[in-house]
Amino acid sequence: MNAVDDKTIVREYFNSTGFDRWKRIYGDGQVNKVQLDIRQGHQQTVDRVIDWLKADGNLQGLSICDAGCGVGSLSIPLAQAGAIVYGSDISQKMVHEAYQRASAVLTPNNHVNFAAQDLESLSGRYHTVICLDVLIHYPQEKAADMISHLASMAEDRLILSFAPKTLALSVLKKIGELFPGPSKTTRAYQHREADIVRILEQNGFTIGRQTMTSTRFYYSRLLEAIRR
Ligand code: SAM
């Protein structure tokens, strides 16, 4: 499968069954145990990013690009904390949901804009560019291009999360692939941390804070890359 196919499939998925599934996971209604585990793991990743940014003490007025923003799980609290946020997503439906969720809780003093746009076509410069749990949908070569593009928009910092390629996770994934069923979604790609770090360094960044969130069904490595 080539990268163009991956992108088309991902877009269609997040505008159909994927939208329904992830809207529930990224919500507060009732979900099954696996989805609850993923919801809690993802929330830990989001909370960690917010903690890092708040700890810096300059969130007020900071320009942030949230690429692949989903339903706004990160964009909305960042706007509430005073950042000027531009959230975008390849899925029209995800963006519409993000807009509705933002409208329900934000005030005119908060600054967030949402647009349906794939991250490869984004432009502009932001103090911080963030891309959480998106690279999992793309193979290494495509992910490298995406990271380089995001890096070109980041004046100071790029924060990324990805599913790390480790032996244990590769075995788990193989087992999952033996049992294809209705819950099967898009293909999930893991990435070698060394590859991601190399791409970031080639783009002029150095690794800052880092963490790993692992629950039973959610694995996400979070890296902060700072422009040298
Ligand atoms: N970043 C959000 C979060 O952490 O709450 C959403 C994560 S969700 C697993 C992945 C999101 O990436 C989906 O909303 C999907 O539509 C979006 N996405 C996938 N490929 C994309 C691309 N090429 N450009 C922009 N968004 C993309």
PDB file of C-alpha atoms and ligand atoms in Angstrom:
ATOM      1  CA  MET A   1       0.000   0.000   0.000  1.00  0.00           C
ATOM      2  CA  ASN A   2       1.466   3.381  -0.855  1.00  0.00           C
ATOM      3  CA  ALA A   3       1.240   6.585   1.151  1.00  0.00           C
ATOM      4  CA  VAL A   4      -1.499   8.122  -1.000  1.00  0.00           C
ATOM      5  CA  ASP A   5      -3.701   5.119  -0.313  1.00  0.00           C
ATOM      6  CA  ASP A   6      -2.977   5.358   3.379  1.00  0.00           C
ATOM      7  CA  LYS A   7      -4.096   8.962   3.442  1.00  0.00           C
ATOM      8  CA  THR A   8      -7.286   8.363   1.478  1.00  0.00           C
ATOM      9  CA  ILE A   9      -8.189   5.435   3.696  1.00  0.00           C
ATOM     10  CA  VAL A  10      -7.468   7.426   6.855  1.00  0.00           C
ATOM     11  CA  ARG A  11      -9.580  10.356   5.659  1.00  0.00           C
ATOM     12  CA  GLU A  12     -12.512   8.142   4.773  1.00  0.00           C
ATOM     13  CA  TYR A  13     -12.222   6.215   8.026  1.00  0.00           C
ATOM     14  CA  PHE A  14     -12.251   9.356  10.188  1.00  0.00           C
ATOM     15  CA  ASN A  15     -15.235  10.685   8.258  1.00  0.00           C
ATOM     16  CA  SER A  16     -17.241   7.471   8.828  1.00  0.00           C
ATOM     17  CA  THR A  17     -16.883   4.574  11.306  1.00  0.00           C
ATOM     18  CA  GLY A  18     -13.678   6.021  12.736  1.00  0.00           C
ATOM     19  CA  PHE A  19     -15.436   9.250  13.537  1.00  0.00           C
ATOM     20  CA  ASP A  20     -18.153   7.481  15.521  1.00  0.00           C
ATOM     21  CA  ARG A  21     -15.627   5.301  17.339  1.00  0.00           C
ATOM     22  CA  TRP A  22     -13.132   8.043  18.249  1.00  0.00           C
ATOM     23  CA  LYS A  23     -15.781  10.618  19.107  1.00  0.00           C
ATOM     24  CA  ARG A  24     -16.991   8.177  21.770  1.00  0.00           C
ATOM     25  CA  ILE A  25     -13.491   7.311  22.974  1.00  0.00           C
ATOM     26  CA  TYR A  26     -12.611  11.007  23.219  1.00  0.00           C
ATOM     27  CA  GLY A  27     -15.847  11.777  25.068  1.00  0.00           C
ATOM     28  CA  ASP A  28     -17.277  11.080  28.503  1.00  0.00           C
ATOM     29  CA  GLY A  29     -20.162   8.748  27.676  1.00  0.00           C
ATOM     30  CA  GLN A  30     -20.281   5.013  28.245  1.00  0.00           C
ATOM     31  CA  VAL A  31     -17.776   2.901  26.318  1.00  0.00           C
ATOM     32  CA  ASN A  32     -16.492  -0.666  26.519  1.00  0.00           C
ATOM     33  CA  LYS A  33     -13.464  -1.616  28.634  1.00  0.00           C
ATOM     34  CA  VAL A  34     -10.924  -1.442  25.832  1.00  0.00           C
ATOM     35  CA  GLN A  35     -12.192   1.968  24.736  1.00  0.00           C
ATOM     36  CA  LEU A  36     -12.164   3.199  28.334  1.00  0.00           C
ATOM     37  CA  ASP A  37      -8.543   2.112  28.671  1.00  0.00           C
ATOM     38  CA  ILE A  38      -7.625   3.958  25.451  1.00  0.00           C
ATOM     39  CA  ARG A  39      -9.571   7.039  26.624  1.00  0.00           C
ATOM     40  CA  GLN A  40      -7.633   7.102  29.888  1.00  0.00           C
ATOM     41  CA  GLY A  41      -4.274   6.521  28.203  1.00  0.00           C
ATOM     42  CA  HIS A  42      -4.893   9.269  25.653  1.00  0.00           C
ATOM     43  CA  GLN A  43      -5.981  11.661  28.407  1.00  0.00           C
ATOM     44  CA  GLN A  44      -2.644  11.054  30.135  1.00  0.00           C
ATOM     45  CA  THR A  45      -0.823  12.088  26.954  1.00  0.00           C
ATOM     46  CA  VAL A  46      -2.950  15.233  26.613  1.00  0.00           C
ATOM     47  CA  ASP A  47      -2.495  16.096  30.311  1.00  0.00           C
ATOM     48  CA  ARG A  48       1.252  15.672  30.038  1.00  0.00           C
ATOM     49  CA  VAL A  49       1.488  18.104  27.119  1.00  0.00           C
ATOM     50  CA  ILE A  50      -0.615  20.651  29.005  1.00  0.00           C
ATOM     51  CA  ASP A  51       1.564  20.208  32.120  1.00  0.00           C
ATOM     52  CA  TRP A  52       4.740  20.803  30.090  1.00  0.00           C
ATOM     53  CA  LEU A  53       3.369  23.935  28.440  1.00  0.00           C
ATOM     54  CA  LYS A  54       1.957  25.352  31.671  1.00  0.00           C
ATOM     55  CA  ALA A  55       5.240  24.692  33.470  1.00  0.00           C
ATOM     56  CA  ASP A  56       7.012  27.002  31.003  1.00  0.00           C
ATOM     57  CA  GLY A  57       4.841  29.874  32.226  1.00  0.00           C
ATOM     58  CA  ASN A  58       4.392  31.522  28.795  1.00  0.00           C
ATOM     59  CA  LEU A  59       1.204  29.908  27.518  1.00  0.00           C
ATOM     60  CA  GLN A  60      -0.707  33.177  27.495  1.00  0.00           C
ATOM     61  CA  GLY A  61      -0.733  34.388  23.880  1.00  0.00           C
ATOM     62  CA  LEU A  62       1.523  31.558  22.646  1.00  0.00           C
ATOM     63  CA  SER A  63       0.772  30.504  19.041  1.00  0.00           C
ATOM     64  CA  ILE A  64       0.131  26.790  18.759  1.00  0.00           C
ATOM     65  CA  CYS A  65      -0.668  24.609  15.771  1.00  0.00           C
ATOM     66  CA  ASP A  66      -2.475  21.387  16.747  1.00  0.00           C
ATOM     67  CA  ALA A  67      -2.081  19.276  13.592  1.00  0.00           C
ATOM     68  CA  GLY A  68      -4.566  16.402  13.398  1.00  0.00           C
ATOM     69  CA  CYS A  69      -6.557  17.909  16.267  1.00  0.00           C
ATOM     70  CA  GLY A  70      -9.338  15.306  16.281  1.00  0.00           C
ATOM     71  CA  VAL A  71     -12.278  16.468  18.395  1.00  0.00           C
ATOM     72  CA  GLY A  72     -10.179  19.186  20.060  1.00  0.00           C
ATOM     73  CA  SER A  73      -9.073  17.241  23.145  1.00  0.00           C
ATOM     74  CA  LEU A  74      -5.876  19.292  23.302  1.00  0.00           C
ATOM     75  CA  SER A  75      -6.800  22.445  21.362  1.00  0.00           C
ATOM     76  CA  ILE A  76      -9.696  23.332  23.676  1.00  0.00           C
ATOM     77  CA  PRO A  77      -7.848  23.179  27.039  1.00  0.00           C
ATOM     78  CA  LEU A  78      -4.881  25.006  25.484  1.00  0.00           C
ATOM     79  CA  ALA A  79      -7.183  27.805  24.337  1.00  0.00           C
ATOM     80  CA  GLN A  80      -8.736  27.873  27.805  1.00  0.00           C
ATOM     81  CA  ALA A  81      -5.229  28.300  29.217  1.00  0.00           C
ATOM     82  CA  GLY A  82      -4.688  31.411  27.067  1.00  0.00           C
ATOM     83  CA  ALA A  83      -2.892  30.048  23.987  1.00  0.00           C
ATOM     84  CA  ILE A  84      -3.816  31.128  20.449  1.00  0.00           C
ATOM     85  CA  VAL A  85      -4.616  27.811  18.854  1.00  0.00           C
ATOM     86  CA  TYR A  86      -4.995  26.731  15.253  1.00  0.00           C
ATOM     87  CA  GLY A  87      -6.457  23.223  15.149  1.00  0.00           C
ATOM     88  CA  SER A  88      -6.816  21.321  11.902  1.00  0.00           C
ATOM     89  CA  ASP A  89      -7.667  17.805  10.881  1.00  0.00           C
ATOM     90  CA  ILE A  90      -7.987  15.831   7.666  1.00  0.00           C
ATOM     91  CA  SER A  91     -11.508  14.814   8.701  1.00  0.00           C
ATOM     92  CA  GLN A  92     -14.290  17.323   8.207  1.00  0.00           C
ATOM     93  CA  LYS A  93     -16.397  15.500  10.781  1.00  0.00           C
ATOM     94  CA  MET A  94     -13.711  15.580  13.466  1.00  0.00           C
ATOM     95  CA  VAL A  95     -13.221  19.301  12.915  1.00  0.00           C
ATOM     96  CA  HIS A  96     -16.950  19.952  13.095  1.00  0.00           C
ATOM     97  CA  GLU A  97     -17.122  18.045  16.377  1.00  0.00           C
ATOM     98  CA  ALA A  98     -14.131  20.008  17.704  1.00  0.00           C
ATOM     99  CA  TYR A  99     -15.831  23.259  16.762  1.00  0.00           C
ATOM    100  CA  GLN A 100     -19.033  22.254  18.545  1.00  0.00           C
ATOM    101  CA  ARG A 101     -17.202  21.149  21.677  1.00  0.00           C
ATOM    102  CA  ALA A 102     -15.209  24.379  21.699  1.00  0.00           C
ATOM    103  CA  SER A 103     -18.342  26.500  21.234  1.00  0.00           C
ATOM    104  CA  ALA A 104     -19.920  24.815  24.262  1.00  0.00           C
ATOM    105  CA  VAL A 105     -17.115  25.699  26.682  1.00  0.00           C
ATOM    106  CA  LEU A 106     -15.022  28.578  25.323  1.00  0.00           C
ATOM    107  CA  THR A 107     -15.660  32.289  25.793  1.00  0.00           C
ATOM    108  CA  PRO A 108     -14.954  35.155  23.366  1.00  0.00           C
ATOM    109  CA  ASN A 109     -11.686  35.698  25.254  1.00  0.00           C
ATOM    110  CA  ASN A 110     -10.392  32.320  24.134  1.00  0.00           C
ATOM    111  CA  HIS A 111      -8.692  32.005  20.767  1.00  0.00           C
ATOM    112  CA  VAL A 112      -9.125  28.874  18.715  1.00  0.00           C
ATOM    113  CA  ASN A 113      -9.729  28.330  15.011  1.00  0.00           C
ATOM    114  CA  PHE A 114     -10.467  25.015  13.404  1.00  0.00           C
ATOM    115  CA  ALA A 115     -10.108  23.982   9.774  1.00  0.00           C
ATOM    116  CA  ALA A 116     -10.496  20.785   7.780  1.00  0.00           C
ATOM    117  CA  GLN A 117      -7.051  20.475   6.260  1.00  0.00           C
ATOM    118  CA  ASP A 118      -4.483  17.726   6.043  1.00  0.00           C
ATOM    119  CA  LEU A 119      -1.289  18.569   7.815  1.00  0.00           C
ATOM    120  CA  GLU A 120       0.811  18.259   4.666  1.00  0.00           C
ATOM    121  CA  SER A 121      -0.943  21.336   3.257  1.00  0.00           C
ATOM    122  CA  LEU A 122      -0.598  23.491   6.375  1.00  0.00           C
ATOM    123  CA  SER A 123       1.539  26.605   6.196  1.00  0.00           C
ATOM    124  CA  GLY A 124       2.467  29.469   8.479  1.00  0.00           C
ATOM    125  CA  ARG A 125       4.747  29.685  11.510  1.00  0.00           C
ATOM    126  CA  TYR A 126       3.828  28.874  15.073  1.00  0.00           C
ATOM    127  CA  HIS A 127       5.816  29.016  18.289  1.00  0.00           C
ATOM    128  CA  THR A 128       4.833  25.408  18.979  1.00  0.00           C
ATOM    129  CA  VAL A 129       3.552  22.734  16.625  1.00  0.00           C
ATOM    130  CA  ILE A 130       1.926  19.678  18.188  1.00  0.00           C
ATOM    131  CA  CYS A 131       0.891  16.444  16.509  1.00  0.00           C
ATOM    132  CA  LEU A 132      -0.529  13.780  18.817  1.00  0.00           C
ATOM    133  CA  ASP A 133      -1.324  10.198  17.859  1.00  0.00           C
ATOM    134  CA  VAL A 134      -1.456  10.875  14.109  1.00  0.00           C
ATOM    135  CA  LEU A 135       1.780   9.264  12.875  1.00  0.00           C
ATOM    136  CA  ILE A 136       0.407   5.848  13.852  1.00  0.00           C
ATOM    137  CA  HIS A 137      -1.697   6.018  10.676  1.00  0.00           C
ATOM    138  CA  TYR A 138       1.329   6.334   8.349  1.00  0.00           C
ATOM    139  CA  PRO A 139       4.351   4.250   7.335  1.00  0.00           C
ATOM    140  CA  GLN A 140       7.858   5.424   8.157  1.00  0.00           C
ATOM    141  CA  GLU A 141       8.672   7.118   4.846  1.00  0.00           C
ATOM    142  CA  LYS A 142       5.470   9.127   4.849  1.00  0.00           C
ATOM    143  CA  ALA A 143       5.855   9.944   8.552  1.00  0.00           C
ATOM    144  CA  ALA A 144       9.333  11.327   7.834  1.00  0.00           C
ATOM    145  CA  ASP A 145       7.900  13.775   5.270  1.00  0.00           C
ATOM    146  CA  MET A 146       5.134  14.768   7.663  1.00  0.00           C
ATOM    147  CA  ILE A 147       7.578  15.447  10.497  1.00  0.00           C
ATOM    148  CA  SER A 148       9.833  17.526   8.230  1.00  0.00           C
ATOM    149  CA  HIS A 149       6.863  19.587   7.120  1.00  0.00           C
ATOM    150  CA  LEU A 150       5.654  20.139  10.691  1.00  0.00           C
ATOM    151  CA  ALA A 151       9.220  21.070  11.675  1.00  0.00           C
ATOM    152  CA  SER A 152       9.285  23.766   8.981  1.00  0.00           C
ATOM    153  CA  MET A 153       6.320  25.481  10.652  1.00  0.00           C
ATOM    154  CA  ALA A 154       7.702  25.309  14.202  1.00  0.00           C
ATOM    155  CA  GLU A 155       9.627  28.386  15.278  1.00  0.00           C
ATOM    156  CA  ASP A 156      10.664  27.017  18.660  1.00  0.00           C
ATOM    157  CA  ARG A 157       9.271  23.607  19.336  1.00  0.00           C
ATOM    158  CA  LEU A 158       7.624  20.519  17.880  1.00  0.00           C
ATOM    159  CA  ILE A 159       5.816  18.046  20.136  1.00  0.00           C
ATOM    160  CA  LEU A 160       5.051  14.625  18.653  1.00  0.00           C
ATOM    161  CA  SER A 161       3.606  11.371  19.850  1.00  0.00           C
ATOM    162  CA  PHE A 162       3.837   7.995  18.150  1.00  0.00           C
ATOM    163  CA  ALA A 163       3.475   4.286  18.870  1.00  0.00           C
ATOM    164  CA  PRO A 164       7.024   3.089  19.517  1.00  0.00           C
ATOM    165  CA  LYS A 165       8.279   0.022  17.701  1.00  0.00           C
ATOM    166  CA  THR A 166       9.375  -2.372  20.391  1.00  0.00           C
ATOM    167  CA  LEU A 167       9.532  -6.140  20.302  1.00  0.00           C
ATOM    168  CA  ALA A 168       6.712  -6.547  22.830  1.00  0.00           C
ATOM    169  CA  LEU A 169       4.396  -4.249  20.893  1.00  0.00           C
ATOM    170  CA  SER A 170       5.262  -5.900  17.581  1.00  0.00           C
ATOM    171  CA  VAL A 171       4.229  -9.265  19.046  1.00  0.00           C
ATOM    172  CA  LEU A 172       0.977  -7.796  20.371  1.00  0.00           C
ATOM    173  CA  LYS A 173       0.256  -6.282  16.971  1.00  0.00           C
ATOM    174  CA  LYS A 174       0.924  -9.586  15.211  1.00  0.00           C
ATOM    175  CA  ILE A 175      -1.494 -11.331  17.558  1.00  0.00           C
ATOM    176  CA  GLY A 176      -4.097  -8.651  16.820  1.00  0.00           C
ATOM    177  CA  GLU A 177      -3.642  -9.187  13.089  1.00  0.00           C
ATOM    178  CA  LEU A 178      -4.392 -12.891  13.480  1.00  0.00           C
ATOM    179  CA  PHE A 179      -7.890 -12.007  14.605  1.00  0.00           C
ATOM    180  CA  PRO A 180      -9.354  -9.581  12.109  1.00  0.00           C
ATOM    181  CA  GLY A 181     -12.905  -8.683  13.018  1.00  0.00           C
ATOM    182  CA  PRO A 182     -15.432  -5.887  12.976  1.00  0.00           C
ATOM    183  CA  SER A 183     -13.371  -3.874  15.449  1.00  0.00           C
ATOM    184  CA  LYS A 184     -10.501  -3.810  12.941  1.00  0.00           C
ATOM    185  CA  THR A 185      -9.892  -0.238  11.936  1.00  0.00           C
ATOM    186  CA  THR A 186      -7.136   1.329   9.835  1.00  0.00           C
ATOM    187  CA  ARG A 187      -3.670  -0.087   9.736  1.00  0.00           C
ATOM    188  CA  ALA A 188      -1.545   0.943  12.729  1.00  0.00           C
ATOM    189  CA  TYR A 189       2.124   1.682  12.115  1.00  0.00           C
ATOM    190  CA  GLN A 190       4.735   1.697  14.837  1.00  0.00           C
ATOM    191  CA  HIS A 191       7.839   3.830  14.509  1.00  0.00           C
ATOM    192  CA  ARG A 192      11.366   3.331  15.731  1.00  0.00           C
ATOM    193  CA  GLU A 193      12.263   6.081  18.172  1.00  0.00           C
ATOM    194  CA  ALA A 194      15.775   6.303  16.713  1.00  0.00           C
ATOM    195  CA  ASP A 195      14.257   7.079  13.281  1.00  0.00           C
ATOM    196  CA  ILE A 196      11.990   9.796  14.663  1.00  0.00           C
ATOM    197  CA  VAL A 197      14.835  11.389  16.634  1.00  0.00           C
ATOM    198  CA  ARG A 198      17.097  11.314  13.566  1.00  0.00           C
ATOM    199  CA  ILE A 199      14.479  13.116  11.445  1.00  0.00           C
ATOM    200  CA  LEU A 200      13.991  15.736  14.157  1.00  0.00           C
ATOM    201  CA  GLU A 201      17.739  16.277  14.422  1.00  0.00           C
ATOM    202  CA  GLN A 202      18.119  16.541  10.641  1.00  0.00           C
ATOM    203  CA  ASN A 203      15.518  19.320  10.782  1.00  0.00           C
ATOM    204  CA  GLY A 204      17.542  21.252  13.362  1.00  0.00           C
ATOM    205  CA  PHE A 205      15.872  20.105  16.556  1.00  0.00           C
ATOM    206  CA  THR A 206      17.154  18.560  19.739  1.00  0.00           C
ATOM    207  CA  ILE A 207      15.115  16.398  22.126  1.00  0.00           C
ATOM    208  CA  GLY A 208      13.838  18.057  25.302  1.00  0.00           C
ATOM    209  CA  ARG A 209      11.281  16.503  27.633  1.00  0.00           C
ATOM    210  CA  GLN A 210      10.001  13.035  26.882  1.00  0.00           C
ATOM    211  CA  THR A 211       7.620  10.529  28.379  1.00  0.00           C
ATOM    212  CA  MET A 212       5.845   7.285  27.629  1.00  0.00           C
ATOM    213  CA  THR A 213       2.211   6.494  28.319  1.00  0.00           C
ATOM    214  CA  SER A 214       1.347   2.813  28.479  1.00  0.00           C
ATOM    215  CA  THR A 215      -1.936   1.366  29.570  1.00  0.00           C
ATOM    216  CA  ARG A 216      -3.211  -2.056  28.545  1.00  0.00           C
ATOM    217  CA  PHE A 217      -4.244  -1.002  25.056  1.00  0.00           C
ATOM    218  CA  TYR A 218      -2.700   2.428  24.566  1.00  0.00           C
ATOM    219  CA  TYR A 219       0.987   3.039  23.943  1.00  0.00           C
ATOM    220  CA  SER A 220       2.280   6.450  23.072  1.00  0.00           C
ATOM    221  CA  ARG A 221       5.759   7.903  23.211  1.00  0.00           C
ATOM    222  CA  LEU A 222       5.771  11.678  23.587  1.00  0.00           C
ATOM    223  CA  LEU A 223       8.773  13.780  22.562  1.00  0.00           C
ATOM    224  CA  GLU A 224       9.381  17.500  22.827  1.00  0.00           C
ATOM    225  CA  ALA A 225      11.816  18.693  20.174  1.00  0.00           C
ATOM    226  CA  ILE A 226      13.391  22.133  20.590  1.00  0.00           C
ATOM    227  CA  ARG A 227      14.852  24.150  17.730  1.00  0.00           C
ATOM    228  CA  ARG A 228      18.618  24.408  18.187  1.00  0.00           C
TER     229      ARG A 228
HETATM  230  N1  SAM B   1      -4.543  14.527  17.858  1.00  0.00           N
HETATM  231  C1  SAM B   1      -5.881  14.202  18.326  1.00  0.00           C
HETATM  232  C2  SAM B   1      -5.849  13.818  19.766  1.00  0.00           C
HETATM  233  O1  SAM B   1      -4.801  13.360  20.248  1.00  0.00           O
HETATM  234  O2  SAM B   1      -6.883  13.947  20.443  1.00  0.00           O
HETATM  235  C3  SAM B   1      -6.548  13.124  17.482  1.00  0.00           C
HETATM  236  C4  SAM B   1      -5.839  11.777  17.399  1.00  0.00           C
HETATM  237  S1  SAM B   1      -6.710  10.609  16.341  1.00  0.00           S
HETATM  238  C5  SAM B   1      -6.093   9.049  16.825  1.00  0.00           C
HETATM  239  C6  SAM B   1      -5.911  10.850  14.789  1.00  0.00           C
HETATM  240  C7  SAM B   1      -6.420  12.065  14.050  1.00  0.00           C
HETATM  241  O3  SAM B   1      -5.517  12.378  13.003  1.00  0.00           O
HETATM  242  C8  SAM B   1      -7.787  11.890  13.420  1.00  0.00           C
HETATM  243  O4  SAM B   1      -8.640  12.928  13.820  1.00  0.00           O
HETATM  244  C9  SAM B   1      -7.491  11.948  11.921  1.00  0.00           C
HETATM  245  O5  SAM B   1      -8.550  12.466  11.146  1.00  0.00           O
HETATM  246  C10 SAM B   1      -6.258  12.829  11.905  1.00  0.00           C
HETATM  247  N2  SAM B   1      -5.395  12.692  10.716  1.00  0.00           N
HETATM  248  C11 SAM B   1      -4.970  11.569  10.129  1.00  0.00           C
HETATM  249  N3  SAM B   1      -4.172  11.844   9.084  1.00  0.00           N
HETATM  250  C12 SAM B   1      -4.067  13.190   9.009  1.00  0.00           C
HETATM  251  C13 SAM B   1      -3.385  14.082   8.127  1.00  0.00           C
HETATM  252  N4  SAM B   1      -2.636  13.631   7.117  1.00  0.00           N
HETATM  253  N5  SAM B   1      -3.517  15.403   8.340  1.00  0.00           N
HETATM  254  C14 SAM B   1      -4.290  15.866   9.353  1.00  0.00           C
HETATM  255  N6  SAM B   1      -4.971  15.065  10.203  1.00  0.00           N
HETATM  256  C15 SAM B   1      -4.859  13.742  10.051  1.00  0.00           C
END
